[in-house]
Coordinates of C-alpha atoms in Angstrom, one line a residue:
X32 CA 199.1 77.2 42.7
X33 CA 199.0 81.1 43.6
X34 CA 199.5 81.6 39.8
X35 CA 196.2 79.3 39.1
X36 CA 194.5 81.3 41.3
X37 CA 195.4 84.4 39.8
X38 CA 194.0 83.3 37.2
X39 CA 190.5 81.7 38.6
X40 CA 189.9 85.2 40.4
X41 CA 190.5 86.9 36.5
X42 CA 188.4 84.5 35.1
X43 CA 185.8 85.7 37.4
X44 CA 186.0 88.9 36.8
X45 CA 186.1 88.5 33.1
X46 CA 182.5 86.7 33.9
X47 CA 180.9 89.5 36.1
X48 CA 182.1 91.8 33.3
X49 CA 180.5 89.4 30.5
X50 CA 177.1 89.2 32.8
X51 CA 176.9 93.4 33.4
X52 CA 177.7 93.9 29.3
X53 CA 174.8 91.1 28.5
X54 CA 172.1 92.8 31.0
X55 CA 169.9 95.3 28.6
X56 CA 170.6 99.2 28.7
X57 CA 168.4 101.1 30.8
X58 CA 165.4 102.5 29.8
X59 CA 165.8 106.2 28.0
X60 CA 163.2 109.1 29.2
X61 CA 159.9 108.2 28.1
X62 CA 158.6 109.9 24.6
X63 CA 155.5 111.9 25.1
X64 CA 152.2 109.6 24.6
X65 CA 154.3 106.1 25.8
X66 CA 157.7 104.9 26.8
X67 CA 160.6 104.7 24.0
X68 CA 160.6 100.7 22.3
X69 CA 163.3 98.8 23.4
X70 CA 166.0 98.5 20.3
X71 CA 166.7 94.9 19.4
X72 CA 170.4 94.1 18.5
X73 CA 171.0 90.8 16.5
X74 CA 171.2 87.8 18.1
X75 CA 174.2 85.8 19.8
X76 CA 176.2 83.8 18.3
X77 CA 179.0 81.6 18.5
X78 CA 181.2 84.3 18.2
X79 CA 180.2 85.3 21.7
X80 CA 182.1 82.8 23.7
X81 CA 185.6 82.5 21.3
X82 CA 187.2 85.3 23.2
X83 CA 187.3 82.8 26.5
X84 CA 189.9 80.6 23.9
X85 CA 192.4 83.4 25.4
X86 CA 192.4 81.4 28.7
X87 CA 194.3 78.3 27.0
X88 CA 197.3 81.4 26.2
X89 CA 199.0 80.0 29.4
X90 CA 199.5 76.4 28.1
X91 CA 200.3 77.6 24.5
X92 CA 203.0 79.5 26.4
X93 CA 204.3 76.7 28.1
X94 CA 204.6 74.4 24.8
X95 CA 206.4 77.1 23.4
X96 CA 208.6 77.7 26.2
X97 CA 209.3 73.9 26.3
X98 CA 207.9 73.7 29.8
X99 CA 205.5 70.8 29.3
X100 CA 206.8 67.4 28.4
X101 CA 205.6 65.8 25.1
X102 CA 205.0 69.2 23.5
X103 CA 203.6 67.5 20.1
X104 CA 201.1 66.0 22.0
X105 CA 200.3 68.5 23.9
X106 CA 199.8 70.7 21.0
X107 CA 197.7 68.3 19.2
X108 CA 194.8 68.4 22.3
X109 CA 195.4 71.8 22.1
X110 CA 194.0 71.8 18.8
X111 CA 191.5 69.2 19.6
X112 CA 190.0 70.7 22.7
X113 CA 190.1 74.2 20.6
X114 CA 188.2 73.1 17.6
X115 CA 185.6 70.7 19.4
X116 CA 184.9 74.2 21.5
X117 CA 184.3 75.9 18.5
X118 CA 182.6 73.6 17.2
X119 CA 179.9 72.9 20.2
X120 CA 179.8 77.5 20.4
X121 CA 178.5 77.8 17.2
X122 CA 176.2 74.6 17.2
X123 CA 175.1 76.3 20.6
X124 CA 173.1 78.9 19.4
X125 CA 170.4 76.5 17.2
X126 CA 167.8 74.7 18.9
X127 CA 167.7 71.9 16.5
X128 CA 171.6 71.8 16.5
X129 CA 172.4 72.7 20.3
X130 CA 169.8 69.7 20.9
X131 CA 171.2 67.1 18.3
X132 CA 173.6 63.7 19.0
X133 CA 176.4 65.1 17.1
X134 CA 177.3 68.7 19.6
X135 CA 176.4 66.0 22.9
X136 CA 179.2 63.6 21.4
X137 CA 181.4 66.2 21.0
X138 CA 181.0 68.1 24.4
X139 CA 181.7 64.4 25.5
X140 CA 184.7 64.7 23.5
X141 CA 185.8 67.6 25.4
X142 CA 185.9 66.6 28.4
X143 CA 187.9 63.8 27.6
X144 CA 190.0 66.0 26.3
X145 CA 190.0 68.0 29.1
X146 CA 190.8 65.6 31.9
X147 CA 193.7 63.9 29.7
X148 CA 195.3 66.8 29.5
X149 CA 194.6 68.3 32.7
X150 CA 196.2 64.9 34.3
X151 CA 198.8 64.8 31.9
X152 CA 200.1 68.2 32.5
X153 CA 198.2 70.1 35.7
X154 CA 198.8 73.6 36.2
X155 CA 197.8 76.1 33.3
X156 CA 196.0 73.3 31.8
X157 CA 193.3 72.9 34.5
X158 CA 191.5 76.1 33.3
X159 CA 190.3 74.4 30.5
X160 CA 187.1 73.3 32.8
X161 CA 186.0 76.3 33.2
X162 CA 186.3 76.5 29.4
X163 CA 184.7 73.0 29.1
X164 CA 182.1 74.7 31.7
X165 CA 181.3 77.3 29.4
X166 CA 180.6 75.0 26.5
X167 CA 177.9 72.8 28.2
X168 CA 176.4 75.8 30.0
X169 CA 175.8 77.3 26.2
X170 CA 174.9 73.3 24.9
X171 CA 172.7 72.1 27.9
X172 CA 170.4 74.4 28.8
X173 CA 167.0 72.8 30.3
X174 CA 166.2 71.1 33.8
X175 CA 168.9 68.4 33.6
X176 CA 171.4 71.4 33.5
X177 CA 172.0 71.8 37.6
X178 CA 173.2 67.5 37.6
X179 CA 175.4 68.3 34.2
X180 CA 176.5 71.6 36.5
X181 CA 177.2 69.4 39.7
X182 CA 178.8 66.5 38.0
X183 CA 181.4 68.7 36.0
X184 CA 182.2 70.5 38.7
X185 CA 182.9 67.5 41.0
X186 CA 185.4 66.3 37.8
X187 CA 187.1 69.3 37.8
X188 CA 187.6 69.4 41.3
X189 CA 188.7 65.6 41.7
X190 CA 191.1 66.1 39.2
X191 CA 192.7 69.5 39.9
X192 CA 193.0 67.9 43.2
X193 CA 194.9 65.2 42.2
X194 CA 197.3 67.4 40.1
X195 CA 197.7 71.0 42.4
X196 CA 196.3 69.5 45.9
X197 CA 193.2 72.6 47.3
X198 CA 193.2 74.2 43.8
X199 CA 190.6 71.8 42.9
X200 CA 188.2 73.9 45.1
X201 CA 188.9 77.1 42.8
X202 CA 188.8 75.0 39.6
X203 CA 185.4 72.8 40.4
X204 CA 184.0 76.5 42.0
X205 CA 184.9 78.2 38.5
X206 CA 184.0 75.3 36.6
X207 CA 180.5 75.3 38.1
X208 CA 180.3 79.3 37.6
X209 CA 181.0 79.1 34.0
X210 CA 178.4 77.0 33.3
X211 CA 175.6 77.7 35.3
X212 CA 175.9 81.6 34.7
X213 CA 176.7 81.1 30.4
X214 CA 173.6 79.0 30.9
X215 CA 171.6 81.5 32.5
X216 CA 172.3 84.3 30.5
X217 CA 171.9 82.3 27.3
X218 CA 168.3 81.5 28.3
X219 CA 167.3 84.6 29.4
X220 CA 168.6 86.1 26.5
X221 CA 166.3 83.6 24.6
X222 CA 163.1 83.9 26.6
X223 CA 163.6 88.2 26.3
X224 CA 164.0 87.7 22.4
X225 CA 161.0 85.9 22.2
X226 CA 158.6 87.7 24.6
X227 CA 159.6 90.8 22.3
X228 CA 158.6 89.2 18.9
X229 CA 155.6 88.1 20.7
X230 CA 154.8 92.0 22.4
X231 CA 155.5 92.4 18.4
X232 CA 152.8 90.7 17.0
X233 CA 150.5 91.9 20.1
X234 CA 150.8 95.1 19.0
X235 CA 150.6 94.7 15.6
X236 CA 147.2 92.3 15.9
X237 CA 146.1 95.7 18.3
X238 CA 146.8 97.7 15.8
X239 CA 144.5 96.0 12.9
X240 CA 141.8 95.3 15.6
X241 CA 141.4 99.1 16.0
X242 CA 140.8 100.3 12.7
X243 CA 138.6 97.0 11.6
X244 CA 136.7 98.2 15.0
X245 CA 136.6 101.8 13.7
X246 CA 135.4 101.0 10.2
X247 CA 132.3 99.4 12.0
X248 CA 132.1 102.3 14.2
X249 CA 132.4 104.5 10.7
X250 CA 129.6 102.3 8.8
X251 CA 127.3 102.9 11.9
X252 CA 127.9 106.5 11.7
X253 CA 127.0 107.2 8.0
X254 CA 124.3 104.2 7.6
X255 CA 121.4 106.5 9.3
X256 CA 122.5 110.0 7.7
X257 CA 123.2 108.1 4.2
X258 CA 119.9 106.4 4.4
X259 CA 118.2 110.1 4.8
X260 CA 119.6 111.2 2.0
X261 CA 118.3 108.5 0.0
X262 CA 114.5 109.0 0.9
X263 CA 114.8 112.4 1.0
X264 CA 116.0 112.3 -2.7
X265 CA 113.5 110.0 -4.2
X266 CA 110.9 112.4 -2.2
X267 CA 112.6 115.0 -4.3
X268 CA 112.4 113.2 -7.6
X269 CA 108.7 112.3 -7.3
X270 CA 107.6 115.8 -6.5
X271 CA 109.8 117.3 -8.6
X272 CA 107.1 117.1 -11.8
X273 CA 103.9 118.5 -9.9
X274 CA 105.5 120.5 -6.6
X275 CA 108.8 122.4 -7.7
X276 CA 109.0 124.4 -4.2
X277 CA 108.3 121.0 -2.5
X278 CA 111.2 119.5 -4.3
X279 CA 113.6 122.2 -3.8
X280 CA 112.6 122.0 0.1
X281 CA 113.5 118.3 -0.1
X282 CA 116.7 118.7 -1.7
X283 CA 118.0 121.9 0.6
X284 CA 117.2 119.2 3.3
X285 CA 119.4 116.9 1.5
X286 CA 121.7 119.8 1.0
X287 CA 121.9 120.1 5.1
X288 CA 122.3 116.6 5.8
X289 CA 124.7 116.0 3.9
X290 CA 126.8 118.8 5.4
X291 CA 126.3 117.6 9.0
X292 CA 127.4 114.6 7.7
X293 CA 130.4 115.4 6.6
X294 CA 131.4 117.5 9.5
X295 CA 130.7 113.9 11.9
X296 CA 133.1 112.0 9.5
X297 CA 136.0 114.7 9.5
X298 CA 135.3 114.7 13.2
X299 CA 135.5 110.9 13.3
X300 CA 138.3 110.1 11.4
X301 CA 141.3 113.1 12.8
X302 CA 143.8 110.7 13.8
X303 CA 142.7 107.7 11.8
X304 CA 142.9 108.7 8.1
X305 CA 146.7 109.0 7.9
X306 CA 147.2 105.9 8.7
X307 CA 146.2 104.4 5.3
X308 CA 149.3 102.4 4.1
X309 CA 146.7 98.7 4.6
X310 CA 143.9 100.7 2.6
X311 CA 146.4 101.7 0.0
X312 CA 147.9 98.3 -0.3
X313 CA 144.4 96.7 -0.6
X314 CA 143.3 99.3 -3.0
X315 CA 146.9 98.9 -5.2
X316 CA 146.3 95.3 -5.2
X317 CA 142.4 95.8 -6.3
X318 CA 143.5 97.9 -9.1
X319 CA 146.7 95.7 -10.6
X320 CA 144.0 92.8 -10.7
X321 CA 141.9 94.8 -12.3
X322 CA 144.0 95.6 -14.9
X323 CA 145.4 91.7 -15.8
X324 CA 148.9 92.7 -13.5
X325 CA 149.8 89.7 -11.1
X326 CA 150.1 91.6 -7.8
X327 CA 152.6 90.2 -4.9
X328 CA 152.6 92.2 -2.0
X329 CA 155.1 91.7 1.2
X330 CA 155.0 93.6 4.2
X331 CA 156.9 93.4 7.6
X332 CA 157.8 95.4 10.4
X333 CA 156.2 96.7 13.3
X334 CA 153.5 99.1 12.9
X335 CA 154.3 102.6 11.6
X336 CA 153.8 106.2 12.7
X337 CA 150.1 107.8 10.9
X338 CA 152.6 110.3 9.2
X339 CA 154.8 107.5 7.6
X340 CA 151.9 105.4 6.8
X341 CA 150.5 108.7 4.9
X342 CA 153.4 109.2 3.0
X343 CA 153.9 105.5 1.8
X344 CA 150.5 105.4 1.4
X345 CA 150.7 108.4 -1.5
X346 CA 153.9 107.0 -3.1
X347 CA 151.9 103.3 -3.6
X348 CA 149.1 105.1 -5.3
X349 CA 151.5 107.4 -7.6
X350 CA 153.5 103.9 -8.2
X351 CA 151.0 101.8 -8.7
X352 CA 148.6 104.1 -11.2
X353 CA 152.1 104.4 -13.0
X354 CA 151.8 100.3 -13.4
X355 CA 148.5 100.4 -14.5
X356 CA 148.6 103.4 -17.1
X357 CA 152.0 103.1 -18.6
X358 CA 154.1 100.2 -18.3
X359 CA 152.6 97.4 -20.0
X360 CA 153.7 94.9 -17.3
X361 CA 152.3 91.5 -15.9
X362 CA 153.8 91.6 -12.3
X363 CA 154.1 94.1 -9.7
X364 CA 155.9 93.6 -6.7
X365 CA 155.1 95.6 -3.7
X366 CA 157.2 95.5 -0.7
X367 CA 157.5 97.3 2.8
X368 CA 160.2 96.4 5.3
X369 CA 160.2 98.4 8.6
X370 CA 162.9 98.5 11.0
X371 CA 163.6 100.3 14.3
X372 CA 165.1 103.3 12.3
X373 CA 163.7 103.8 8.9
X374 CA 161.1 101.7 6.7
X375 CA 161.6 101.2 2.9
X376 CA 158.9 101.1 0.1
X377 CA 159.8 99.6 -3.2
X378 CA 157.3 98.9 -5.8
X379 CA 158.8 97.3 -9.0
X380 CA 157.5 96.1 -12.9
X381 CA 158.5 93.7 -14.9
X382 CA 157.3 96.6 -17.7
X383 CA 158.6 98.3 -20.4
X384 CA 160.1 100.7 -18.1
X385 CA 158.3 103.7 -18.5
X386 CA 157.1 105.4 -15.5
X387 CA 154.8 108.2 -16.8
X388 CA 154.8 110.5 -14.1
X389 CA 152.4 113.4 -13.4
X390 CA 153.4 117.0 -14.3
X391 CA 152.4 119.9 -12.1
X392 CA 153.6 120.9 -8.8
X393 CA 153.0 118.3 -5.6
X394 CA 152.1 115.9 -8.1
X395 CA 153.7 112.7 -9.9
X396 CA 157.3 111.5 -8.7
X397 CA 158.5 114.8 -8.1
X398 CA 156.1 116.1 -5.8
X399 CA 156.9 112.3 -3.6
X400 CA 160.2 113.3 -3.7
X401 CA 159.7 116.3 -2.7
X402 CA 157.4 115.3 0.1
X403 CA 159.8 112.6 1.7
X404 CA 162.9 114.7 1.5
X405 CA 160.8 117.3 3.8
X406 CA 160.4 114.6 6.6
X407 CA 163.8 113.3 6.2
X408 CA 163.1 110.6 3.5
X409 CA 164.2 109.6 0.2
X410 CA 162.8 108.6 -3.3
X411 CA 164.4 107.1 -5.9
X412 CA 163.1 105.7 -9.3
X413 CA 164.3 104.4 -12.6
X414 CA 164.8 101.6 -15.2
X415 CA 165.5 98.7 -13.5
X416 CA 168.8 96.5 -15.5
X417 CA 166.8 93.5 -16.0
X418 CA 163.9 95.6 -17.4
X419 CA 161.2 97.1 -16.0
X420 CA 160.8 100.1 -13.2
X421 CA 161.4 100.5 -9.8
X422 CA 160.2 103.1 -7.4
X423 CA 161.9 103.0 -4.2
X424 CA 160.9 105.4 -0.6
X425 CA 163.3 105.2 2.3
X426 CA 161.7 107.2 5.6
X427 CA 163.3 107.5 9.2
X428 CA 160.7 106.0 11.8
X429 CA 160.6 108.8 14.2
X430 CA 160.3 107.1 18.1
X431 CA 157.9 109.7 19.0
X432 CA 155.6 109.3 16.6
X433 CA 155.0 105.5 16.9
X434 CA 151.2 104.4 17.3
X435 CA 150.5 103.6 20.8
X436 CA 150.4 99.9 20.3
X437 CA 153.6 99.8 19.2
X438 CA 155.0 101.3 22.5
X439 CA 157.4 99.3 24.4

């Protein structure tokens, strides 16, 4: 009995330590402009509850030692319980397959399992509810969970009572522990996961909302001063003929507006015209169907830094004029993944793999390559072995430089 203990009050611990190493990292120092985004590891899996196996060590040893009668059989619910656990862990982490007949059969299948063998052999053996607890706590999550919680429990004890007398209390209170808590954890886990992919797509939305609002905002600006410009030269051309000094006042007007003009749209755009990767794509994608190429363009990831949009931005244009002018091809692929660390650029041909690059300094391939290896990036480009050329840009996504909507 003390021994059983021992090992409920490890088991605990072993459970706080799981619950502390599940909670999220604190917050780093905020970046200038916003607070850091939170960094998204990969989600569970069933690999997350296999190291609680360890707990069934005790009853391996006593098969081994030859301290349990009927070792065979005892060996062969060993195995049972052991592969019907794996089993409902990995089904565990898929709606669709945590939810289906076939894991609830076989969590029913452990816990026959488990109170045959806890009856059969007591001691060691018992801590298998908790381990059964920790399978339905990962299997039945949802609002019948507390009564699946309640009723294990109230097995566990019963029959740990019947075996090892007041252990029952510790086994039906860690039996109950397991589950409620795996359960807990698991969901929250969930509902964080998906209230980041939603914060996502939030900022992202925020992100194109802007600039469709500032390219209204734009067209508003210019549709006065461009309208000017248009009377003022067809003023110009009529008196042009009979009034030369008239004309030449018109056009010097023209001459002026168009100046202040341009000073309100450089004024208008600082901070908006570097982030131009969704022009560029638009524009690659214009041009390819221009030219007879079947354009396919993929893009995800959260939204970019103005800087790294710039600089993707040039290497599609350089990539894709390369399509148009040299190659020869019938598809272009174009494709921008984005990650928490770095963002990648390929643009590929089914061409005759030529990629006809500019010559002159900052220009062509080699001024790209040049360009992303000064902020930290990389460019690659060749003959692909299937045919065709591939241009490929790798930059680091700088957490101080994200666009406010992308903020955590």
């Amino acid at each position: 009995m003390t021994g059983t203990r021992g090992r409920l009050r490890r088991m605990s611990h072993r459970l706080d330590a799981w619950q502390l190493a599940r909670q999220p990292e604190p917050e780093s120092e905020p970046a200038q402009g916003g607070e850091r985004p939170e960094r998204v590891g990969p989600p569970p899996t069933g690999f997350t509850l296999l190291p609680w196996l360890l707990m069934g060590l005790g009853s391996l040893a006593n098969i081994f030692q030859g301290d349990s009668a009927n070792p065979w059989i005892g060996g062969a619910g060993l195995i049972v319980f052991n592969s019907l656990y794996i089993h409902v862990a990995f089904r565990s982490f898929h709606k669709t397959l945590r939810e289906s007949l076939n894991t609830r059969l076989a969590l029913a299948a452990m816990a026959v399992v488990t109170c045959a063998l806890a009856l059969a052999y007591g001691g060691s053996w018992l801590l298998f509810f908790p381990l059964l607890g920790l399978a339905a706590g990962a299997a039945l999550r949802g609002r019948w969970l507390g009564r699946w919680g309640w009723s294990l429990a109230v097995v566990a004890g019963v029959v740990a009572g019947v075996k090892d007398g007041w252990t029952g209390l510790s086994i039906a209170y860690g039996t109950f522990l397991s589950t409620m808590v795996t359960a807990a954890i698991l969901s929250l886990s969930d509902a964080v996961r998906q209230l980041r992919a939603a914060r996502e797509e939030l900022a992202t939305r925020a992100v194109a909302e802007e600039r469709l609002r500032f390219s209204r905002d734009l067209h508003d600006l210019l549709g006065h001063t461009l309208s000017v410009i248009v009377v003022k030269s067809e003023a110009a051309r009529r008196l042009a003929p009979r009034d030369l000094d008239a004309a030449l006042t018109q056009i010097t007007d023209i001459e002026s507006v168009g100046r202040q003009a341009l000073t309100e749209v450089r004024e208008a755009v600082t901070g908006y015209r570097e982030g131009s990767l969704g022009t560029e794509l638009d524009r690659a994608r214009s041009a390819l169907d221009a030219a007879d190429v079947e354009a396919v363009v993929r893009r995800s990831g959260p939204p970019l830094p103005p800087q790294t949009e710039a600089l993707l931005g040039w290497v599609v244009r350089e990539a894709v004029t390369n399509v148009v002018r040299h190659s020869g091809a019938s598809r272009c692929e174009i494709a921008v993944s984005g990650g928490a660390d770095r963002v990648r650029l390929t643009v590929t041909d089914d061409g005759t793999g030529v990629a006809g690059q500019t010559q002159g300094p900052g220009t062509g391939l080699t001024g790209l390559t040049e360009r992303l290896a000064t902020a930290g990036g990389s460019l690659t480009a060749g003959v692909e072995p299937r045919g065709g050329f591939s241009v490929t840009a790798e930059l680091p996504v700088r957490e101080e430089e994200r666009p406010v909507g992308a903020m955590a």
